[in-house]
Amino acid sequence: MTEALLKHPRLISLEGGEGAGKTSALIAIRDLLQSRGHEVVLTREPGGTPLAERIRELLLSPQEETLAPETELLLMFASRAQHVREVIRPALQRGAFVVSDRFTDSSYAYQADGRGLDRALVEELERKVVRLKPGLTLLLDLDVREGRARANGRDLWPDRIESEQDDFFERVREGFRKRASAEPERFRVIDASQSPVQVGAAVSAAVVRWLENAA
Ligand code: Z5A
């Protein structure tokens, strides 16, 4: 039996590499939606519930043993399963918008394209565990080195995933771009090399156009 993925019009995700500026984009979307009278839940992955945040800690802190790629993928989906059940579905059911800093597209980009895991496994987990996909995904696209330079300017120590080499992040970027080309009706690609104000304006304009088309 094939499980259908429900594309939910009030679920919006933000994707991109590190340092792309997702934090200020999230705030721009929240302000825009709230100014139109909507309830908005801002959340993130991995994480978003107390238990999922503990899984995030396991995923991002350096570990004494190497995390197998499969373990990394399953922990991402364990966090997501909890997040969808406890936060995302209840919020969507009461009519709120949910804006998530990363969602399942990150698992395709990082664990399938970056780590080389089988895409079919990610698809199966998405269909059987998540069963939900965003109506709108904003991809903040940025040169890998520029993004890493921005993040290095902020972080004292890179986390476990940030410690990967540039070629890993190049595969991740390419993976995101391919997904965006394959699903142009869901994705909007934003040039994240612009100033924070320009990125915020581009993100807000994309959300406004999308809301108008959905109305
Ligand atoms: N991950 C995964 O592998 N699989 C999955 O399924 C999921 C996630 C869900 C944690 O995510 C890691 O988990 C992530 C992917 C992986 N690993 N990596 N790498 P995260 O989203 O928490 O981590 P992140 O992507 O590394 O976050 P980030 O570096 O904080 O990116 P950001 O949120 O887009 O950046 P920011 O905080 O908005 O900005 C970063 C810095 O750049 C900050 O100092 C800003 O002031 C500066 N900045 C932002 N915008 C600009 C512009 N426009 N110009 C100049 N400077 C700017």
PDB file of C-alpha atoms and ligand atoms in Angstrom:
ATOM      1  CA  MET A   1       0.000   0.000   0.000  1.00  0.00           C
ATOM      2  CA  THR A   2       1.346   3.476  -0.833  1.00  0.00           C
ATOM      3  CA  GLU A   3       0.954   6.163   1.813  1.00  0.00           C
ATOM      4  CA  ALA A   4       0.118   9.604   0.428  1.00  0.00           C
ATOM      5  CA  LEU A   5       2.093  12.593   1.651  1.00  0.00           C
ATOM      6  CA  LEU A   6      -0.207  15.449   2.642  1.00  0.00           C
ATOM      7  CA  LYS A   7       1.149  18.781   1.372  1.00  0.00           C
ATOM      8  CA  HIS A   8      -0.164  21.207   3.964  1.00  0.00           C
ATOM      9  CA  PRO A   9      -0.754  24.840   2.875  1.00  0.00           C
ATOM     10  CA  ARG A  10      -0.035  26.270   6.342  1.00  0.00           C
ATOM     11  CA  LEU A  11       3.239  24.408   6.849  1.00  0.00           C
ATOM     12  CA  ILE A  12       6.192  26.518   5.639  1.00  0.00           C
ATOM     13  CA  SER A  13       9.808  25.387   5.852  1.00  0.00           C
ATOM     14  CA  LEU A  14      13.102  27.212   5.488  1.00  0.00           C
ATOM     15  CA  GLU A  15      16.086  25.353   4.111  1.00  0.00           C
ATOM     16  CA  GLY A  16      19.668  26.091   3.155  1.00  0.00           C
ATOM     17  CA  GLY A  17      23.244  25.635   4.249  1.00  0.00           C
ATOM     18  CA  GLU A  18      24.782  27.019   7.404  1.00  0.00           C
ATOM     19  CA  GLY A  19      25.031  30.789   7.685  1.00  0.00           C
ATOM     20  CA  ALA A  20      22.326  31.275   5.040  1.00  0.00           C
ATOM     21  CA  GLY A  21      20.323  33.610   7.308  1.00  0.00           C
ATOM     22  CA  LYS A  22      17.368  31.399   8.195  1.00  0.00           C
ATOM     23  CA  THR A  23      16.994  33.065  11.601  1.00  0.00           C
ATOM     24  CA  SER A  24      16.109  36.532  10.281  1.00  0.00           C
ATOM     25  CA  ALA A  25      14.013  35.004   7.464  1.00  0.00           C
ATOM     26  CA  LEU A  26      11.917  33.158  10.064  1.00  0.00           C
ATOM     27  CA  ILE A  27      11.273  36.400  11.909  1.00  0.00           C
ATOM     28  CA  ALA A  28      10.299  38.189   8.677  1.00  0.00           C
ATOM     29  CA  ILE A  29       7.737  35.452   7.901  1.00  0.00           C
ATOM     30  CA  ARG A  30       6.357  35.454  11.453  1.00  0.00           C
ATOM     31  CA  ASP A  31       5.914  39.255  11.407  1.00  0.00           C
ATOM     32  CA  LEU A  32       4.227  39.149   8.013  1.00  0.00           C
ATOM     33  CA  LEU A  33       1.759  36.398   8.969  1.00  0.00           C
ATOM     34  CA  GLN A  34       0.991  37.937  12.363  1.00  0.00           C
ATOM     35  CA  SER A  35       0.339  41.327  10.746  1.00  0.00           C
ATOM     36  CA  ARG A  36      -2.386  39.530   8.741  1.00  0.00           C
ATOM     37  CA  GLY A  37      -3.951  38.183  11.929  1.00  0.00           C
ATOM     38  CA  HIS A  38      -2.666  34.595  11.790  1.00  0.00           C
ATOM     39  CA  GLU A  39      -1.429  32.505  14.708  1.00  0.00           C
ATOM     40  CA  VAL A  40       2.164  31.511  13.920  1.00  0.00           C
ATOM     41  CA  VAL A  41       4.223  28.733  15.500  1.00  0.00           C
ATOM     42  CA  LEU A  42       7.971  29.108  14.881  1.00  0.00           C
ATOM     43  CA  THR A  43       9.888  25.905  15.339  1.00  0.00           C
ATOM     44  CA  ARG A  44      13.019  24.081  14.217  1.00  0.00           C
ATOM     45  CA  GLU A  45      14.566  20.740  13.326  1.00  0.00           C
ATOM     46  CA  PRO A  46      16.183  18.754  14.632  1.00  0.00           C
ATOM     47  CA  GLY A  47      14.296  19.730  17.783  1.00  0.00           C
ATOM     48  CA  GLY A  48      11.055  21.552  18.475  1.00  0.00           C
ATOM     49  CA  THR A  49       9.902  19.579  21.568  1.00  0.00           C
ATOM     50  CA  PRO A  50      11.815  18.881  24.815  1.00  0.00           C
ATOM     51  CA  LEU A  51      12.574  15.285  23.779  1.00  0.00           C
ATOM     52  CA  ALA A  52      13.414  16.254  20.193  1.00  0.00           C
ATOM     53  CA  GLU A  53      15.773  18.937  21.555  1.00  0.00           C
ATOM     54  CA  ARG A  54      17.572  16.205  23.532  1.00  0.00           C
ATOM     55  CA  ILE A  55      17.917  14.224  20.298  1.00  0.00           C
ATOM     56  CA  ARG A  56      19.296  17.418  18.661  1.00  0.00           C
ATOM     57  CA  GLU A  57      21.903  17.578  21.400  1.00  0.00           C
ATOM     58  CA  LEU A  58      22.957  13.975  20.619  1.00  0.00           C
ATOM     59  CA  LEU A  59      23.104  14.774  16.904  1.00  0.00           C
ATOM     60  CA  LEU A  60      25.086  17.988  17.092  1.00  0.00           C
ATOM     61  CA  SER A  61      27.465  17.557  20.011  1.00  0.00           C
ATOM     62  CA  PRO A  62      30.748  15.828  19.216  1.00  0.00           C
ATOM     63  CA  GLN A  63      30.467  12.146  20.276  1.00  0.00           C
ATOM     64  CA  GLU A  64      33.157   9.833  21.610  1.00  0.00           C
ATOM     65  CA  GLU A  65      32.269   7.326  18.881  1.00  0.00           C
ATOM     66  CA  THR A  66      31.567   8.075  15.225  1.00  0.00           C
ATOM     67  CA  LEU A  67      27.849   8.309  14.551  1.00  0.00           C
ATOM     68  CA  ALA A  68      26.959   5.893  11.721  1.00  0.00           C
ATOM     69  CA  PRO A  69      25.146   7.680   8.845  1.00  0.00           C
ATOM     70  CA  GLU A  70      22.139   5.401   9.400  1.00  0.00           C
ATOM     71  CA  THR A  71      22.055   6.333  13.104  1.00  0.00           C
ATOM     72  CA  GLU A  72      22.180  10.004  12.150  1.00  0.00           C
ATOM     73  CA  LEU A  73      19.272   9.566   9.714  1.00  0.00           C
ATOM     74  CA  LEU A  74      17.136   7.622  12.190  1.00  0.00           C
ATOM     75  CA  LEU A  75      17.777  10.152  14.964  1.00  0.00           C
ATOM     76  CA  MET A  76      16.727  12.962  12.577  1.00  0.00           C
ATOM     77  CA  PHE A  77      13.483  11.081  11.932  1.00  0.00           C
ATOM     78  CA  ALA A  78      13.004  10.204  15.623  1.00  0.00           C
ATOM     79  CA  SER A  79      13.192  13.919  16.394  1.00  0.00           C
ATOM     80  CA  ARG A  80      10.846  14.704  13.465  1.00  0.00           C
ATOM     81  CA  ALA A  81       8.281  12.054  14.483  1.00  0.00           C
ATOM     82  CA  GLN A  82       8.036  13.607  17.942  1.00  0.00           C
ATOM     83  CA  HIS A  83       7.942  17.134  16.522  1.00  0.00           C
ATOM     84  CA  VAL A  84       5.169  16.339  14.016  1.00  0.00           C
ATOM     85  CA  ARG A  85       3.022  14.564  16.594  1.00  0.00           C
ATOM     86  CA  GLU A  86       3.474  16.979  19.494  1.00  0.00           C
ATOM     87  CA  VAL A  87       3.773  20.377  17.794  1.00  0.00           C
ATOM     88  CA  ILE A  88       3.136  20.503  14.057  1.00  0.00           C
ATOM     89  CA  ARG A  89      -0.083  18.501  13.636  1.00  0.00           C
ATOM     90  CA  PRO A  90      -1.854  20.060  16.668  1.00  0.00           C
ATOM     91  CA  ALA A  91      -0.937  23.573  15.469  1.00  0.00           C
ATOM     92  CA  LEU A  92      -2.122  22.905  11.902  1.00  0.00           C
ATOM     93  CA  GLN A  93      -5.333  21.346  13.229  1.00  0.00           C
ATOM     94  CA  ARG A  94      -6.194  24.502  15.174  1.00  0.00           C
ATOM     95  CA  GLY A  95      -5.572  26.625  12.070  1.00  0.00           C
ATOM     96  CA  ALA A  96      -2.151  28.075  12.903  1.00  0.00           C
ATOM     97  CA  PHE A  97       0.697  28.532  10.444  1.00  0.00           C
ATOM     98  CA  VAL A  98       3.791  26.505  11.313  1.00  0.00           C
ATOM     99  CA  VAL A  99       7.121  27.899  10.123  1.00  0.00           C
ATOM    100  CA  SER A 100       9.927  25.409  10.593  1.00  0.00           C
ATOM    101  CA  ASP A 101      13.649  26.126  10.416  1.00  0.00           C
ATOM    102  CA  ARG A 102      14.431  22.959   8.369  1.00  0.00           C
ATOM    103  CA  PHE A 103      12.204  19.929   7.727  1.00  0.00           C
ATOM    104  CA  THR A 104      12.458  16.674   5.730  1.00  0.00           C
ATOM    105  CA  ASP A 105      14.228  18.297   2.738  1.00  0.00           C
ATOM    106  CA  SER A 106      17.276  18.598   5.019  1.00  0.00           C
ATOM    107  CA  SER A 107      17.335  14.818   5.472  1.00  0.00           C
ATOM    108  CA  TYR A 108      17.398  14.354   1.687  1.00  0.00           C
ATOM    109  CA  ALA A 109      20.148  16.961   1.278  1.00  0.00           C
ATOM    110  CA  TYR A 110      22.366  16.073   4.265  1.00  0.00           C
ATOM    111  CA  GLN A 111      21.819  12.348   4.811  1.00  0.00           C
ATOM    112  CA  ALA A 112      21.132  11.185   1.218  1.00  0.00           C
ATOM    113  CA  ASP A 113      23.159  13.661  -0.899  1.00  0.00           C
ATOM    114  CA  GLY A 114      25.750  14.567   1.757  1.00  0.00           C
ATOM    115  CA  ARG A 115      26.306  11.193   3.456  1.00  0.00           C
ATOM    116  CA  GLY A 116      25.376   9.029   0.461  1.00  0.00           C
ATOM    117  CA  LEU A 117      22.517   7.122   2.117  1.00  0.00           C
ATOM    118  CA  ASP A 118      19.848   5.507  -0.038  1.00  0.00           C
ATOM    119  CA  ARG A 119      17.240   8.101  -1.056  1.00  0.00           C
ATOM    120  CA  ALA A 120      14.563   5.361  -1.075  1.00  0.00           C
ATOM    121  CA  LEU A 121      15.094   4.893   2.671  1.00  0.00           C
ATOM    122  CA  VAL A 122      14.498   8.615   3.276  1.00  0.00           C
ATOM    123  CA  GLU A 123      11.404   8.485   1.054  1.00  0.00           C
ATOM    124  CA  GLU A 124      10.054   5.521   2.982  1.00  0.00           C
ATOM    125  CA  LEU A 125      10.610   7.216   6.342  1.00  0.00           C
ATOM    126  CA  GLU A 126       8.981  10.401   5.045  1.00  0.00           C
ATOM    127  CA  ARG A 127       5.925   8.485   3.823  1.00  0.00           C
ATOM    128  CA  LYS A 128       5.528   6.218   6.833  1.00  0.00           C
ATOM    129  CA  VAL A 129       6.679   8.395   9.735  1.00  0.00           C
ATOM    130  CA  VAL A 130       6.059  12.012   8.694  1.00  0.00           C
ATOM    131  CA  ARG A 131       3.198  11.753   6.161  1.00  0.00           C
ATOM    132  CA  LEU A 132       3.267  15.515   5.783  1.00  0.00           C
ATOM    133  CA  LYS A 133       5.167  17.947   3.593  1.00  0.00           C
ATOM    134  CA  PRO A 134       5.281  21.755   3.505  1.00  0.00           C
ATOM    135  CA  GLY A 135       3.058  23.707   1.132  1.00  0.00           C
ATOM    136  CA  LEU A 136       5.879  26.220   0.710  1.00  0.00           C
ATOM    137  CA  THR A 137       9.626  25.758   1.120  1.00  0.00           C
ATOM    138  CA  LEU A 138      12.018  28.698   0.919  1.00  0.00           C
ATOM    139  CA  LEU A 139      15.526  27.668  -0.023  1.00  0.00           C
ATOM    140  CA  LEU A 140      18.113  30.256   1.033  1.00  0.00           C
ATOM    141  CA  ASP A 141      20.850  29.484  -1.455  1.00  0.00           C
ATOM    142  CA  LEU A 142      24.383  30.626  -0.688  1.00  0.00           C
ATOM    143  CA  ASP A 143      27.950  29.843  -1.708  1.00  0.00           C
ATOM    144  CA  VAL A 144      29.280  27.249   0.771  1.00  0.00           C
ATOM    145  CA  ARG A 145      32.413  29.189   1.726  1.00  0.00           C
ATOM    146  CA  GLU A 146      30.501  32.400   2.284  1.00  0.00           C
ATOM    147  CA  GLY A 147      28.013  30.603   4.545  1.00  0.00           C
ATOM    148  CA  ARG A 148      30.766  28.920   6.515  1.00  0.00           C
ATOM    149  CA  ALA A 149      32.610  32.221   6.945  1.00  0.00           C
ATOM    150  CA  ARG A 150      29.430  33.791   8.339  1.00  0.00           C
ATOM    151  CA  ALA A 151      28.849  30.882  10.740  1.00  0.00           C
ATOM    152  CA  ASN A 152      32.509  30.884  11.832  1.00  0.00           C
ATOM    153  CA  GLY A 153      32.183  34.560  12.683  1.00  0.00           C
ATOM    154  CA  ARG A 154      29.408  33.631  15.111  1.00  0.00           C
ATOM    155  CA  ASP A 155      30.283  30.219  16.603  1.00  0.00           C
ATOM    156  CA  LEU A 156      33.102  29.622  19.046  1.00  0.00           C
ATOM    157  CA  TRP A 157      33.226  25.900  18.200  1.00  0.00           C
ATOM    158  CA  PRO A 158      31.739  24.144  15.151  1.00  0.00           C
ATOM    159  CA  ASP A 159      29.181  21.428  16.019  1.00  0.00           C
ATOM    160  CA  ARG A 160      29.549  17.796  14.854  1.00  0.00           C
ATOM    161  CA  ILE A 161      27.966  18.377  11.424  1.00  0.00           C
ATOM    162  CA  GLU A 162      29.551  21.818  10.911  1.00  0.00           C
ATOM    163  CA  SER A 163      32.946  20.084  11.285  1.00  0.00           C
ATOM    164  CA  GLU A 164      32.502  18.355   7.896  1.00  0.00           C
ATOM    165  CA  GLN A 165      34.617  19.400   4.883  1.00  0.00           C
ATOM    166  CA  ASP A 166      33.526  21.773   2.092  1.00  0.00           C
ATOM    167  CA  ASP A 167      32.872  18.913  -0.392  1.00  0.00           C
ATOM    168  CA  PHE A 168      30.178  17.525   1.939  1.00  0.00           C
ATOM    169  CA  PHE A 169      28.448  20.928   2.015  1.00  0.00           C
ATOM    170  CA  GLU A 170      28.794  21.290  -1.782  1.00  0.00           C
ATOM    171  CA  ARG A 171      26.866  18.012  -2.198  1.00  0.00           C
ATOM    172  CA  VAL A 172      24.256  19.258   0.274  1.00  0.00           C
ATOM    173  CA  ARG A 173      23.853  22.544  -1.641  1.00  0.00           C
ATOM    174  CA  GLU A 174      23.536  20.722  -4.962  1.00  0.00           C
ATOM    175  CA  GLY A 175      20.985  18.349  -3.379  1.00  0.00           C
ATOM    176  CA  PHE A 176      18.820  21.257  -2.221  1.00  0.00           C
ATOM    177  CA  ARG A 177      19.027  22.935  -5.642  1.00  0.00           C
ATOM    178  CA  LYS A 178      18.004  19.727  -7.420  1.00  0.00           C
ATOM    179  CA  ARG A 179      15.026  19.292  -5.107  1.00  0.00           C
ATOM    180  CA  ALA A 180      13.989  22.879  -5.773  1.00  0.00           C
ATOM    181  CA  SER A 181      14.159  22.352  -9.565  1.00  0.00           C
ATOM    182  CA  ALA A 182      12.191  19.116  -9.284  1.00  0.00           C
ATOM    183  CA  GLU A 183       9.361  20.749  -7.289  1.00  0.00           C
ATOM    184  CA  PRO A 184       9.103  24.359  -8.523  1.00  0.00           C
ATOM    185  CA  GLU A 185       5.493  24.695  -7.307  1.00  0.00           C
ATOM    186  CA  ARG A 186       6.614  24.113  -3.683  1.00  0.00           C
ATOM    187  CA  PHE A 187      10.079  25.716  -3.623  1.00  0.00           C
ATOM    188  CA  ARG A 188      11.102  29.359  -3.899  1.00  0.00           C
ATOM    189  CA  VAL A 189      14.856  29.875  -4.193  1.00  0.00           C
ATOM    190  CA  ILE A 190      16.147  33.045  -2.523  1.00  0.00           C
ATOM    191  CA  ASP A 191      19.583  34.512  -3.244  1.00  0.00           C
ATOM    192  CA  ALA A 192      21.005  34.532   0.301  1.00  0.00           C
ATOM    193  CA  SER A 193      24.169  36.443  -0.671  1.00  0.00           C
ATOM    194  CA  GLN A 194      22.181  39.693  -0.461  1.00  0.00           C
ATOM    195  CA  SER A 195      22.093  41.859   2.683  1.00  0.00           C
ATOM    196  CA  PRO A 196      19.866  40.661   5.563  1.00  0.00           C
ATOM    197  CA  VAL A 197      17.317  43.389   4.704  1.00  0.00           C
ATOM    198  CA  GLN A 198      17.192  42.306   1.040  1.00  0.00           C
ATOM    199  CA  VAL A 199      16.885  38.631   1.992  1.00  0.00           C
ATOM    200  CA  GLY A 200      14.052  39.476   4.436  1.00  0.00           C
ATOM    201  CA  ALA A 201      12.260  41.482   1.703  1.00  0.00           C
ATOM    202  CA  ALA A 202      12.657  38.669  -0.865  1.00  0.00           C
ATOM    203  CA  VAL A 203      11.360  36.093   1.616  1.00  0.00           C
ATOM    204  CA  SER A 204       8.356  38.256   2.572  1.00  0.00           C
ATOM    205  CA  ALA A 205       7.531  38.942  -1.095  1.00  0.00           C
ATOM    206  CA  ALA A 206       7.645  35.208  -1.872  1.00  0.00           C
ATOM    207  CA  VAL A 207       5.289  34.432   1.032  1.00  0.00           C
ATOM    208  CA  VAL A 208       2.864  37.213   0.018  1.00  0.00           C
ATOM    209  CA  ARG A 209       2.720  35.927  -3.593  1.00  0.00           C
ATOM    210  CA  TRP A 210       2.208  32.397  -2.352  1.00  0.00           C
ATOM    211  CA  LEU A 211      -0.629  33.439   0.019  1.00  0.00           C
ATOM    212  CA  GLU A 212      -2.317  35.339  -2.818  1.00  0.00           C
ATOM    213  CA  ASN A 213      -2.140  32.306  -5.102  1.00  0.00           C
ATOM    214  CA  ALA A 214      -3.422  30.018  -2.343  1.00  0.00           C
ATOM    215  CA  ALA A 215      -6.415  32.317  -1.585  1.00  0.00           C
TER     216      ALA A 215
HETATM  217  N1  Z5A B   1      20.339  18.520   9.676  1.00  0.00           N
HETATM  218  C1  Z5A B   1      20.496  17.335   8.987  1.00  0.00           C
HETATM  219  O1  Z5A B   1      21.626  16.912   8.713  1.00  0.00           O
HETATM  220  N2  Z5A B   1      19.391  16.625   8.644  1.00  0.00           N
HETATM  221  C2  Z5A B   1      18.133  17.014   8.952  1.00  0.00           C
HETATM  222  O2  Z5A B   1      17.160  16.326   8.617  1.00  0.00           O
HETATM  223  C3  Z5A B   1      17.995  18.262   9.661  1.00  0.00           C
HETATM  224  C4  Z5A B   1      19.105  18.976   9.994  1.00  0.00           C
HETATM  225  C5  Z5A B   1      16.622  18.739  10.023  1.00  0.00           C
HETATM  226  C6  Z5A B   1      21.490  21.843  12.531  1.00  0.00           C
HETATM  227  O3  Z5A B   1      20.620  22.672  11.826  1.00  0.00           O
HETATM  228  C7  Z5A B   1      22.201  20.884  11.635  1.00  0.00           C
HETATM  229  O4  Z5A B   1      21.365  19.752  11.404  1.00  0.00           O
HETATM  230  C8  Z5A B   1      22.536  21.442  10.277  1.00  0.00           C
HETATM  231  C9  Z5A B   1      21.805  20.542   9.289  1.00  0.00           C
HETATM  232  C10 Z5A B   1      21.539  19.297  10.062  1.00  0.00           C
HETATM  233  N3  Z5A B   1      23.946  21.289  10.105  1.00  0.00           N
HETATM  234  N4  Z5A B   1      24.720  21.990   9.489  1.00  0.00           N
HETATM  235  N5  Z5A B   1      25.634  22.465   9.073  1.00  0.00           N
HETATM  236  P1  Z5A B   1      20.604  24.244  12.096  1.00  0.00           P
HETATM  237  O5  Z5A B   1      19.648  24.806  11.115  1.00  0.00           O
HETATM  238  O6  Z5A B   1      20.368  24.496  13.530  1.00  0.00           O
HETATM  239  O7  Z5A B   1      22.142  24.648  11.787  1.00  0.00           O
HETATM  240  P2  Z5A B   1      22.744  25.555  10.685  1.00  0.00           P
HETATM  241  O8  Z5A B   1      22.181  25.459   9.343  1.00  0.00           O
HETATM  242  O9  Z5A B   1      24.205  25.226  10.803  1.00  0.00           O
HETATM  243  O10 Z5A B   1      22.299  26.966  11.221  1.00  0.00           O
HETATM  244  P3  Z5A B   1      22.988  28.319  11.031  1.00  0.00           P
HETATM  245  O11 Z5A B   1      24.448  28.301  10.696  1.00  0.00           O
HETATM  246  O12 Z5A B   1      22.606  29.041  12.261  1.00  0.00           O
HETATM  247  O13 Z5A B   1      22.278  28.857   9.723  1.00  0.00           O
HETATM  248  P4  Z5A B   1      21.226  30.004   9.617  1.00  0.00           P
HETATM  249  O14 Z5A B   1      20.181  29.829  10.694  1.00  0.00           O
HETATM  250  O15 Z5A B   1      20.765  30.030   8.240  1.00  0.00           O
HETATM  251  O16 Z5A B   1      22.095  31.278   9.894  1.00  0.00           O
HETATM  252  P5  Z5A B   1      21.779  32.520  10.841  1.00  0.00           P
HETATM  253  O17 Z5A B   1      21.897  32.149  12.307  1.00  0.00           O
HETATM  254  O18 Z5A B   1      20.549  33.188  10.436  1.00  0.00           O
HETATM  255  O19 Z5A B   1      23.028  33.416  10.447  1.00  0.00           O
HETATM  256  C11 Z5A B   1      24.334  32.936  10.678  1.00  0.00           C
HETATM  257  C12 Z5A B   1      25.314  34.118  10.800  1.00  0.00           C
HETATM  258  O20 Z5A B   1      25.363  34.809   9.559  1.00  0.00           O
HETATM  259  C13 Z5A B   1      24.897  35.145  11.858  1.00  0.00           C
HETATM  260  O21 Z5A B   1      26.053  35.641  12.486  1.00  0.00           O
HETATM  261  C14 Z5A B   1      24.221  36.224  11.032  1.00  0.00           C
HETATM  262  O22 Z5A B   1      24.328  37.499  11.625  1.00  0.00           O
HETATM  263  C15 Z5A B   1      25.005  36.167   9.721  1.00  0.00           C
HETATM  264  N6  Z5A B   1      24.152  36.524   8.577  1.00  0.00           N
HETATM  265  C16 Z5A B   1      22.889  36.075   8.336  1.00  0.00           C
HETATM  266  N7  Z5A B   1      22.408  36.596   7.193  1.00  0.00           N
HETATM  267  C17 Z5A B   1      23.394  37.378   6.681  1.00  0.00           C
HETATM  268  C18 Z5A B   1      23.509  38.173   5.490  1.00  0.00           C
HETATM  269  N8  Z5A B   1      22.499  38.255   4.609  1.00  0.00           N
HETATM  270  N9  Z5A B   1      24.664  38.829   5.282  1.00  0.00           N
HETATM  271  C19 Z5A B   1      25.696  38.725   6.166  1.00  0.00           C
HETATM  272  N10 Z5A B   1      25.654  37.999   7.314  1.00  0.00           N
HETATM  273  C20 Z5A B   1      24.524  37.332   7.574  1.00  0.00           C
END
